[in-house]
Coordinates of C-alpha atoms in Angstrom, one line a residue:
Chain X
X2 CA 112.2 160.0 91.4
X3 CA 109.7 157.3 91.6
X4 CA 112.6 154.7 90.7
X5 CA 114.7 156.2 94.0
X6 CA 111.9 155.7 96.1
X7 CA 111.7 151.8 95.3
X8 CA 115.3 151.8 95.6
X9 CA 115.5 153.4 98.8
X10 CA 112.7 151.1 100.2
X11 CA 114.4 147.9 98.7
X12 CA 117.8 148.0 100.5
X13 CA 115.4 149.1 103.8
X14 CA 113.4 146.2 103.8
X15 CA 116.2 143.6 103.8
X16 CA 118.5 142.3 107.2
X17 CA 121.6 142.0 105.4
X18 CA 121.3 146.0 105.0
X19 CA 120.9 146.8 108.7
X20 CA 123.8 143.9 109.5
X21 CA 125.9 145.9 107.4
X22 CA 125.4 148.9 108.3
X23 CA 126.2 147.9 112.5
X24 CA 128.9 146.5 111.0
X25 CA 130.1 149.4 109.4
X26 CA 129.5 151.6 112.6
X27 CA 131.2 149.2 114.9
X28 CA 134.7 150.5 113.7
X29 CA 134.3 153.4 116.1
X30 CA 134.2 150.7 118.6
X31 CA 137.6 149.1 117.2
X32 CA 139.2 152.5 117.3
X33 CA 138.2 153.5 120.4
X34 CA 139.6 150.0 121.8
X35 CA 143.0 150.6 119.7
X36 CA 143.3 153.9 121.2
X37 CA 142.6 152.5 125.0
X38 CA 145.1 150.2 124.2
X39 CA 147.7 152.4 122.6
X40 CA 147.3 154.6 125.8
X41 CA 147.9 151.7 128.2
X42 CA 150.9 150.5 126.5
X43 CA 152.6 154.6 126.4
X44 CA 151.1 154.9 130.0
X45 CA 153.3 151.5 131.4
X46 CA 156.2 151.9 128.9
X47 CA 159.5 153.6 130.8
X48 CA 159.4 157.3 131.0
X49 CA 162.7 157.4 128.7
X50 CA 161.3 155.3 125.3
X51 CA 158.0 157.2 125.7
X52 CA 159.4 160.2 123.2
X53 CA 159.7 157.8 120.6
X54 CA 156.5 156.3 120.6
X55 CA 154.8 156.7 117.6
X56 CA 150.8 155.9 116.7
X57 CA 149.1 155.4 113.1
X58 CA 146.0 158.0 113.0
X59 CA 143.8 155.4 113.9
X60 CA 140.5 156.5 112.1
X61 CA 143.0 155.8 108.8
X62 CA 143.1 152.6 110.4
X63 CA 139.4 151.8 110.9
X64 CA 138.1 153.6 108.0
X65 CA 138.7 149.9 106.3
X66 CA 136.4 148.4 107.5
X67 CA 133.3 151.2 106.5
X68 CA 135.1 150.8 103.2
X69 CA 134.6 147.3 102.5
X70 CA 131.2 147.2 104.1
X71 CA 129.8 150.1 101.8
X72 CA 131.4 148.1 99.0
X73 CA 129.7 145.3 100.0
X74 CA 126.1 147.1 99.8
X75 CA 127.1 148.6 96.7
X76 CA 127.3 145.0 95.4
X77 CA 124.5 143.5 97.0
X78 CA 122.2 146.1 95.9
X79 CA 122.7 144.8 92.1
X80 CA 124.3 141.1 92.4
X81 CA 121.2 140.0 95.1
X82 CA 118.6 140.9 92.0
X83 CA 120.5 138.4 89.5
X84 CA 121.5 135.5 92.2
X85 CA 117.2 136.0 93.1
X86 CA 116.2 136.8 89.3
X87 CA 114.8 139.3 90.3
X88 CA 116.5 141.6 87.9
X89 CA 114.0 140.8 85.5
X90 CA 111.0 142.0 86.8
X91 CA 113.2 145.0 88.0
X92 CA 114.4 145.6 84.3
X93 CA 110.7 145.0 82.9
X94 CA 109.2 147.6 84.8
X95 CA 111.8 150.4 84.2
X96 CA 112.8 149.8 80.7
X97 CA 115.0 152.6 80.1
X98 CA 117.2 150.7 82.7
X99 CA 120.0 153.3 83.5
X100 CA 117.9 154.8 86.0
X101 CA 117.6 151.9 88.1
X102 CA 121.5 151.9 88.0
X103 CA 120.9 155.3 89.1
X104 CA 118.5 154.8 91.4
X105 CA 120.8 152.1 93.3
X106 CA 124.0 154.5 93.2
X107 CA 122.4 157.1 94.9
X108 CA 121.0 155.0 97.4
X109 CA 124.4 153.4 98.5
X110 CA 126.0 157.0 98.2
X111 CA 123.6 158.1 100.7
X112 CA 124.3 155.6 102.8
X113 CA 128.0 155.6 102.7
X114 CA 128.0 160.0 102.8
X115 CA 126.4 159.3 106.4
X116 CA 128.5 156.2 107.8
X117 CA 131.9 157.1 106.2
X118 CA 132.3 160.4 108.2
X119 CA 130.1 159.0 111.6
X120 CA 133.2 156.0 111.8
X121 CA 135.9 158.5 110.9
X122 CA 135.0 161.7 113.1
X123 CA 133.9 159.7 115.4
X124 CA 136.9 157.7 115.6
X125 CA 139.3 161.0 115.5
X126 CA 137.3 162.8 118.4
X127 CA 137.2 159.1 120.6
X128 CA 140.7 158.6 119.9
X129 CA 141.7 162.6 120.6
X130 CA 139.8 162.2 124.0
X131 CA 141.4 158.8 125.0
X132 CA 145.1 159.7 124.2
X133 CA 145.1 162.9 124.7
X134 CA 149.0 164.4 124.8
X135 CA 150.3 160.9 124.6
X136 CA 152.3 160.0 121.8
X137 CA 154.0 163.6 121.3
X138 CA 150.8 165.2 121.2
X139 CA 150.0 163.4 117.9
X140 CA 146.0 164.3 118.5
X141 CA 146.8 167.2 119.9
X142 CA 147.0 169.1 116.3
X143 CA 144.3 171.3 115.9
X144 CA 140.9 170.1 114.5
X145 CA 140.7 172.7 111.9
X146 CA 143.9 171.3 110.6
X147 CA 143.0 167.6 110.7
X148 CA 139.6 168.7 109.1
X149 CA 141.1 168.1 105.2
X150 CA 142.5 164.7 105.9
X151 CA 139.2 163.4 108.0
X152 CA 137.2 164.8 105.5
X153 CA 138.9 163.4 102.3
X154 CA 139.2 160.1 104.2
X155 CA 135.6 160.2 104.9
X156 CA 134.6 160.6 101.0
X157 CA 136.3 157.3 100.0
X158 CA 133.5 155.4 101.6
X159 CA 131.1 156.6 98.9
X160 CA 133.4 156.0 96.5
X161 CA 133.9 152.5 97.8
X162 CA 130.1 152.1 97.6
X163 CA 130.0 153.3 93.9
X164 CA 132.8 151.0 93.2
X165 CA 131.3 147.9 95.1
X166 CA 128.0 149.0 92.9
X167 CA 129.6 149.3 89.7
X168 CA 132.0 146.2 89.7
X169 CA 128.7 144.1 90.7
X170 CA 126.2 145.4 88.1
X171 CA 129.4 144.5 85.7
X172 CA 130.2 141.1 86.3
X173 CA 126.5 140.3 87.5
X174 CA 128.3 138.0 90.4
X175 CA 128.7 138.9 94.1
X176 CA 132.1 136.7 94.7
X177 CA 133.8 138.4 91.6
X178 CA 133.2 141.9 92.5
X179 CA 133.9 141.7 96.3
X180 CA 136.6 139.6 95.5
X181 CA 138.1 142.5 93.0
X182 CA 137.2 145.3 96.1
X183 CA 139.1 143.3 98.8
X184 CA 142.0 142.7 96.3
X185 CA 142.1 146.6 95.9
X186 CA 142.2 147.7 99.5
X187 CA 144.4 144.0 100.6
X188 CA 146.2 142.1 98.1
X189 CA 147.5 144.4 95.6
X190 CA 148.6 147.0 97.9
X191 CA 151.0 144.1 99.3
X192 CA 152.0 143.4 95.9
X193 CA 153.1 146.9 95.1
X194 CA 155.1 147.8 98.2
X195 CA 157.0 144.6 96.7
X196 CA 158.0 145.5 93.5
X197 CA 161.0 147.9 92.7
X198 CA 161.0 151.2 92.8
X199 CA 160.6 153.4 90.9
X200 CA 157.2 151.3 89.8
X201 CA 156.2 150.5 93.4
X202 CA 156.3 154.5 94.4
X203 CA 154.1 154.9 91.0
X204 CA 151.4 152.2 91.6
X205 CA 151.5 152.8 95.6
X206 CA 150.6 156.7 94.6
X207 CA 147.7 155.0 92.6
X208 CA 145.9 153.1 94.9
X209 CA 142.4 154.2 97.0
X210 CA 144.2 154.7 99.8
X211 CA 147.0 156.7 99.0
X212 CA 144.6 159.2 97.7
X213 CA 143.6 161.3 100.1
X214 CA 146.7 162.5 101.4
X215 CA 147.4 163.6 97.7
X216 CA 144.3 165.8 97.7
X217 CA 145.3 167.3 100.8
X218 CA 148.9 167.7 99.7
X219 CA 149.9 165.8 103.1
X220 CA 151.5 163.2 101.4
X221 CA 152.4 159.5 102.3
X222 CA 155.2 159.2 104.2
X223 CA 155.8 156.2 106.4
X224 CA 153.9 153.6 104.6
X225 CA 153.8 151.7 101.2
X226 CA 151.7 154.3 99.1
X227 CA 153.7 156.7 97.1
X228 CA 152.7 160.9 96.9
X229 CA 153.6 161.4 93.1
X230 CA 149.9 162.8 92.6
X231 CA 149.1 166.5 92.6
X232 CA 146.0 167.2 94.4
X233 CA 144.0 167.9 91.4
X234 CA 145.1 164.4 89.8
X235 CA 144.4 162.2 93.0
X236 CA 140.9 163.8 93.1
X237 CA 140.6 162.8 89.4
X238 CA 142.1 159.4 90.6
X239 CA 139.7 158.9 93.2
X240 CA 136.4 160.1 91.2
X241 CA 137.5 157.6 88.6
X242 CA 137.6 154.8 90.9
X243 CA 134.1 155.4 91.5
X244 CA 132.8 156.4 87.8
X245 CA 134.4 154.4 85.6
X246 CA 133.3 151.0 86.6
X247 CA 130.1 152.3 87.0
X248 CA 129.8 154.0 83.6
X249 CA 130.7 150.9 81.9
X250 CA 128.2 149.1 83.7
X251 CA 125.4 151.3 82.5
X252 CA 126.7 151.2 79.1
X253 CA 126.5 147.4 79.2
X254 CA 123.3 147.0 80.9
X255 CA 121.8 148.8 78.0
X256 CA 123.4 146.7 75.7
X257 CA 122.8 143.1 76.9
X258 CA 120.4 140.6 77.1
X259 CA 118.7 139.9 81.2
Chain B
X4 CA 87.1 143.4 89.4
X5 CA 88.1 146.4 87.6
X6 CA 90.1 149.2 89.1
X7 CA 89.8 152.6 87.1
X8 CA 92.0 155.5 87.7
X9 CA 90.3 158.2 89.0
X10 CA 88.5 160.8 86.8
X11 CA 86.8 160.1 83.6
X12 CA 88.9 156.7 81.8
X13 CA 91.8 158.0 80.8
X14 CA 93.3 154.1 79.1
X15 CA 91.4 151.6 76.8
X16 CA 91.7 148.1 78.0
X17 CA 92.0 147.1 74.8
X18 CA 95.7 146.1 74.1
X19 CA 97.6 143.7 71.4
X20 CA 100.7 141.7 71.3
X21 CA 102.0 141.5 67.7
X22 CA 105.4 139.4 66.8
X23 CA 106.7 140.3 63.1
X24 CA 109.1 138.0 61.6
X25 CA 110.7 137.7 65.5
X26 CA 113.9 135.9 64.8
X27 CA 117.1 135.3 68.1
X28 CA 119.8 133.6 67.9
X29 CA 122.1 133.1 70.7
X30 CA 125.8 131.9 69.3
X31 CA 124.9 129.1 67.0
X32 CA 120.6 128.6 68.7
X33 CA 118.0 129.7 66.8
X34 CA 115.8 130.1 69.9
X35 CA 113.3 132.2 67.8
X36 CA 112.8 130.9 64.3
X37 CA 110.7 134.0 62.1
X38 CA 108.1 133.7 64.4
X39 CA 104.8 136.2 63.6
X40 CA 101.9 136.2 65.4
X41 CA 99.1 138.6 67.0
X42 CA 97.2 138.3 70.3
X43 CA 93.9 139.7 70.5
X44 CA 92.4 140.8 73.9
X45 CA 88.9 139.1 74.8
X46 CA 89.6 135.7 75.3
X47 CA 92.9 133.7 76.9
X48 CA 95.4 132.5 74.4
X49 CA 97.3 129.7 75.4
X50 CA 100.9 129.1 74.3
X51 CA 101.9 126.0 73.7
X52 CA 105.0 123.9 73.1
X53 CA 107.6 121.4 74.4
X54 CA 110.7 122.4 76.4
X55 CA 113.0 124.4 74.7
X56 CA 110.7 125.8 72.1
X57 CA 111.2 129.0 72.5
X58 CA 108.1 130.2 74.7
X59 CA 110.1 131.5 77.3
X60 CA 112.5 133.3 75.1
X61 CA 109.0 135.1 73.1
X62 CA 108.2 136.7 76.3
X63 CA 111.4 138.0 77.2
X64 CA 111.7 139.3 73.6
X65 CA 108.1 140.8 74.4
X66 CA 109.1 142.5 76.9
X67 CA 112.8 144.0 75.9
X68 CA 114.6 141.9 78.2
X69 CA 116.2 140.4 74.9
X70 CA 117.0 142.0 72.1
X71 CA 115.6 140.5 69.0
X72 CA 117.9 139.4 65.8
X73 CA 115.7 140.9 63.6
X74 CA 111.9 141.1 63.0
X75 CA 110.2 143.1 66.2
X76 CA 107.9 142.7 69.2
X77 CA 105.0 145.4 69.6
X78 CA 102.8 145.8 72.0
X79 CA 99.8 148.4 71.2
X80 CA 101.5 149.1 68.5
X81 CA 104.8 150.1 70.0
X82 CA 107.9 148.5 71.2
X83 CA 108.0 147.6 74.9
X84 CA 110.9 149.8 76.0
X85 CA 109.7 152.8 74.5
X86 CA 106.8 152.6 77.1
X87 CA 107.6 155.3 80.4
X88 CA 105.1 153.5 82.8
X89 CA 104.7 149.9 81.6
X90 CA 103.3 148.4 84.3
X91 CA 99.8 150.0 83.3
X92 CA 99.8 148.7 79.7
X93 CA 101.4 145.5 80.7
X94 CA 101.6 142.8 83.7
X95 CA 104.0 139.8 83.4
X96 CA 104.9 136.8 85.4
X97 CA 107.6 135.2 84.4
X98 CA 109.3 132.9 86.7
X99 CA 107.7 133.3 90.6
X100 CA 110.7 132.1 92.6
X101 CA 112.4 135.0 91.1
X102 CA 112.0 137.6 94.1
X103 CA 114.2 138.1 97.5
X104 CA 113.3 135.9 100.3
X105 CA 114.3 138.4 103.2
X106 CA 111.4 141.0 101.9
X107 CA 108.2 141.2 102.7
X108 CA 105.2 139.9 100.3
X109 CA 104.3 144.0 100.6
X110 CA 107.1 145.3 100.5
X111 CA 108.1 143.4 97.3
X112 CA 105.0 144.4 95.9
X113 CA 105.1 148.2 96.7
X114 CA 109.0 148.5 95.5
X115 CA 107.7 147.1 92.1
X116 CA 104.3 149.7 92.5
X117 CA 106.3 152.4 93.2
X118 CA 109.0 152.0 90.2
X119 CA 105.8 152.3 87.9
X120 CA 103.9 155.9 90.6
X121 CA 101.1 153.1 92.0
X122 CA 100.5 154.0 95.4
X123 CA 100.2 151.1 98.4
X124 CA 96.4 151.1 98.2
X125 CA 96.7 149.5 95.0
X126 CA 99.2 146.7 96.9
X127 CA 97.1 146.3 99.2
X128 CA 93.9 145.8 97.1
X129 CA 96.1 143.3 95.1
X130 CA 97.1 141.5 97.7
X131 CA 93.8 141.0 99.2
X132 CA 92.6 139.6 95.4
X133 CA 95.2 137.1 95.3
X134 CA 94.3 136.2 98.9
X135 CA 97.6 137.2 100.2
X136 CA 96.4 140.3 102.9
X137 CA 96.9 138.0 105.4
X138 CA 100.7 136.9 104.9
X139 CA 101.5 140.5 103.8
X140 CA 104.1 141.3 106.1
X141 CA 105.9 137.8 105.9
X142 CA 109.2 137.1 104.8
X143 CA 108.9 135.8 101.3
X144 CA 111.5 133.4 101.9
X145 CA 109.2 131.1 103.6
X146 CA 106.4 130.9 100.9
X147 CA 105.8 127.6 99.3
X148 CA 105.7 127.6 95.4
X149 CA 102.1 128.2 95.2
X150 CA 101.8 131.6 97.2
X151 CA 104.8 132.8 95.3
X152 CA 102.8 132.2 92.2
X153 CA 100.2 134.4 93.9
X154 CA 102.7 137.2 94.3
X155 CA 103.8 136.8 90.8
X156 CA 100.8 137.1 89.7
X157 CA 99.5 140.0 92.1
X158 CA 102.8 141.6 90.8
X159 CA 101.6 141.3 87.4
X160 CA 98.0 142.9 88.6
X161 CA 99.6 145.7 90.2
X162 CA 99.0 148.1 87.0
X163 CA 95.8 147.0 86.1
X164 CA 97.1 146.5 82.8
X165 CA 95.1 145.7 79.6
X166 CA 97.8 143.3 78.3
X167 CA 98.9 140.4 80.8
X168 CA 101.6 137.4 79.8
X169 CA 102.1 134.4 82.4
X170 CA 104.3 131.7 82.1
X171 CA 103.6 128.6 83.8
X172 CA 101.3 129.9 86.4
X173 CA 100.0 127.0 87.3
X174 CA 103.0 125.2 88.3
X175 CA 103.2 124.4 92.3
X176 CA 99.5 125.4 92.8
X177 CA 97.3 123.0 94.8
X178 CA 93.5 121.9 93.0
X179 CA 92.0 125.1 94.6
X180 CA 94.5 127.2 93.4
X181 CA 94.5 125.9 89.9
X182 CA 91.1 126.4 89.6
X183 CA 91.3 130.0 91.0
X184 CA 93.4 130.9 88.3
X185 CA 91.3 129.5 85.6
X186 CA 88.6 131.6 86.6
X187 CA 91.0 134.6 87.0
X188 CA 92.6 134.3 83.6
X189 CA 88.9 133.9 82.2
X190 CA 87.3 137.2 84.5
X191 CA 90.6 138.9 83.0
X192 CA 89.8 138.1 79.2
X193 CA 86.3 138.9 79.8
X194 CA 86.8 142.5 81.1
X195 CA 88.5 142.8 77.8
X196 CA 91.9 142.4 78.5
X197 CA 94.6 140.6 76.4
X198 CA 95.9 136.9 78.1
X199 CA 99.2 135.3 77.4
X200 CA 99.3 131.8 79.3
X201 CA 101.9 129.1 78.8
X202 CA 101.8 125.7 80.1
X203 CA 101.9 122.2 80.1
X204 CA 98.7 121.4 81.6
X205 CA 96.5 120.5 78.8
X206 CA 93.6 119.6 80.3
X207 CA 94.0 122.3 82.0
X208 CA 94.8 124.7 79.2
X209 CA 91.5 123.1 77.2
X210 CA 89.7 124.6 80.1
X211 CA 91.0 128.2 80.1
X212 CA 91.9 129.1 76.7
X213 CA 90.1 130.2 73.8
X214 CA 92.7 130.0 71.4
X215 CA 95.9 128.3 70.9
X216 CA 99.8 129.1 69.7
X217 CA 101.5 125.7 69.1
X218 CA 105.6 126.6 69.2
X219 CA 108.0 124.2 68.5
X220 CA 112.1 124.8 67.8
X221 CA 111.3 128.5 67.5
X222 CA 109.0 128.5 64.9
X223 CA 105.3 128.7 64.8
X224 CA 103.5 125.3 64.3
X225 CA 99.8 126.1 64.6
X226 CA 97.7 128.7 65.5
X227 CA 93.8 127.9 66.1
X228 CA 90.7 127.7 68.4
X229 CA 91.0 125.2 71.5
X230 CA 87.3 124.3 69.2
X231 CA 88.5 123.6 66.0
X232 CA 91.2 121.3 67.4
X233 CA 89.5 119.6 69.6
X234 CA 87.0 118.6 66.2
X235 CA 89.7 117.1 64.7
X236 CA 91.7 115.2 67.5
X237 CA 90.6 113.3 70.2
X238 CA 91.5 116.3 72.8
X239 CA 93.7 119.1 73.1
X240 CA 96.4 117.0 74.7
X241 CA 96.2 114.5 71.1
X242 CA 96.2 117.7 69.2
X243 CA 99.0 118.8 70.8
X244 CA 101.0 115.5 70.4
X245 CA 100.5 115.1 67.0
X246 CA 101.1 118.5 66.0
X247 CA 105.1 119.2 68.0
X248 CA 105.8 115.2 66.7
X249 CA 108.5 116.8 64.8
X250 CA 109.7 118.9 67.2
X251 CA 110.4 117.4 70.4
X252 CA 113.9 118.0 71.6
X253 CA 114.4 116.8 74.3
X254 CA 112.2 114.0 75.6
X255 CA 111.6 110.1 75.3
X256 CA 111.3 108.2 72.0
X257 CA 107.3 107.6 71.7

């Protein structure tokens, strides 16, 4: 308890925290100008072609950008106490050490369990009040039926935030581990809509975000992830995205030398 | 000054570092070379030796940061890690720059305090004896060298502990400051508390300690009173030449 309360008053008292955290919040702001912009094209596009329009559920869109900030605090929460050396003093005074791992991961998840769903409701209600029956009445669905997606979509920012934590306190390095969390939601993603099939249906069901419309049982259609997952396995996917990194970390930490 | 806990005194003061045949190796390094010795409280013990010989490392094996090859580090009697609040049994400083520049001097402080269930009177009461209270709320960022040795240290204070270890505290500090330290590590010994101090200041080092730990390429070279060796050499600094001879590593023929 007394380790949380440092914790929480450590990622308080710097300005990179509060930068990320606006910066987080500011993809409402991005979806609420994609979906002014979505409505103005639909509004001057001829009558005839307007059936056809189609629009990408634009807090899907958006939610990148909570996720890579979160993973970015995740990092920074561990990787700013060895680029300081600060680590040390933090390691003497709680020698048990896991529970300043612990400490940290609930912090971020805290974080990350209030901003993920703000940016991604928020986005979903903006975006359902700016278009409203454009587009074939794509945010016209009913809210209770949404609800699983936005929901689901909303818990990958905590996991993000684990993940960012657990790849930092693992390779003790803040360009390695955002690096590796940009590379999952950017580069490989590319890579595997790429590769033949039937591998790039397989890895594309694999990836962060082709996870929630598994759990849902919504499934991926229209983009490069695949929907080979049962619901009960992309949960276990997703959970391990966040646990396993961070497991091993807290394994090592124990183990080696500050 | 003393701070008690409340209530009747629940801790002794008294506390001992004791090394038993400390030995690390790191790949092919022996950093730490069998090294056995025992710090009594009461008086400052200074810990000498040239770059490299394995001071630093001691510490850090002190206090579980590294894990030893063999042989053990106790303090009180027990190892470091097994202690649940450790800050009250023991205050380090080992390297002052290490802290983040965009937090406050207090804020630092009471994120350390709080780790350890100190409360922020405490930081404030240790900020005020370093003479700190009045750049509290600054950025640490923009401390010179000096008043981040002043944190370090206040950091160590922040427990009151019986046992205290500093490593080169008087690097970066101005005259005044030097001296405010000598008189601090001395108050500290002379409450009865147990003082660890490394550094290269020999002169200085003449004036603070009481006894002396010579290290050199892990190993222990000689252990005695800052009196007894300055009977038989010229000064402290001579004694000190003479005796790591043999075990400068890195440094100019002479």
């Amino acid at each position: 308890m007394s380790v949380l309360t440092s914790e929480w008053l450590k990622i308080r008292s710097i300005r990179s925290t509060s930068l990320i955290i606006g910066l987080s919040l500011s993809a409402v702001l991005l979806g609420f100008g994609l979906a002014v912009m979505a409505a103005g094209m639909y509004d001057s596009a001829p009558v005839d072609r307007r059936p056809s329009a189609r629009i990408s559920d634009l807090e899907e869109v958006v939610v990148i950008v909570p996720q890579l900030c979160m993973g970015i605090l995740g990092t920074l929460a561990m990787t700013s106490e060895y680029v300081t050396g600060l680590i040390r003093t933090s390691l003497t005074i709680v020698p048990r050490r896991w529970p300043l791992l612990g400490a940290k991961a609930a912090v971020v998840v805290a974080a990350a369990l209030v901003i993920g769903p703000t940016v991604v409701f928020g986005t979903y209600f903006l975006s359902r009040w700016v278009l409203g029956d454009r587009f074939s009445g794509a945010y016209t669905v009913a809210f209770l039926d949404r609800l699983p997606v936005l929901a689901t979509v909303s818990l990958t920012v905590p996991v993000f935030a684990l993940l960012g934590l657990g790849l930092g306190a693992l390779l003790r390095s803040t360009p390695a581990a955002i690096s590796i969390t940009v590379g999952l939601v950017y580069v490989i993603p590319i890579i595997i809509g790429n590769i033949p099939e039937p591998w790039s249906e397989r890895l594309g069901s694999l990836m962060i975000a082709a996870l929630p419309r598994q759990i849902t049982g919504d499934g991926n259609a229209n983009s490069v992830y695949g929907s080979l997952l049962p619901p009960v396995a992309a949960a276990a996917v997703l959970v391990a995205y966040a646990a396993l990194p961070l497991l091993v970390a807290a394994w090592l930490l124990r183990r080696r030398d500050v | 000054m003393v701070r008690r806990a409340r209530g009747p005194p629940s801790r002794i003061l008294y506390g001992v570092i004791e090394l038993q045949h400390l030995t690390k190796r790191y790949g092919g390094t022996l950093a730490v070379d069998d090294l056995s010795f025992k710090v009594e409280p009461g008086h400052v013990t200074g810990f000498l030796g040239p770059n490299g010989a394995g001071k630093s490392t001691t510490m850090r094996l002190i206090l579980g940061l590294d894990a030893p090859t063999s042989g053990r580090a106790l303090v009180n009697g027990r190892a470091y890690t097994s202690l649940r609040r450790p800050m009250r049994e023991v205050g380090a400083l080992l390297d002052a720059s290490a802290v983040h520049g965009g937090r406050s001097a207090y804020n630092h402080l009471l994120s350390l305090a709080l780790t350890n269930d100190i409360g922020a009177a405490r930081v404030a009461e240790v900020l005020a004896q370093v003479g700190l209270a009045g750049v509290a709320r600054k950025r640490v960022g923009g401390f010179s060298l000096g008043m981040k040795q002043r944190l370090g240290i206040a950091s160590a204070l922040l427990g009151d502990p019986g046992v205290l270890m500093f490593d080169e505290p008087v690097n970066g500090l101005d005259p005044d400051g030097v001296r405010w330290i000598r008189d601090l590590m001395r108050s500290l010994a002379a409450e009865g508390r147990t003082v660890l101090l490394s550094s290269h200041l020999m002169s200085e080092m003449a004036l603070t300690a009481e006894r002396i730990l010579i290290v050199g390429r892990g190993r222990l070279i000689a252990e005695a009173t800052v009196a007894e060796l300055t009977s038989r050499y010229p000064s402290l600094e001579d004694a000190y030449m003479a005796l790591t001879a043999g075990s400068v590593q890195y440094g100019a023929a002479r």
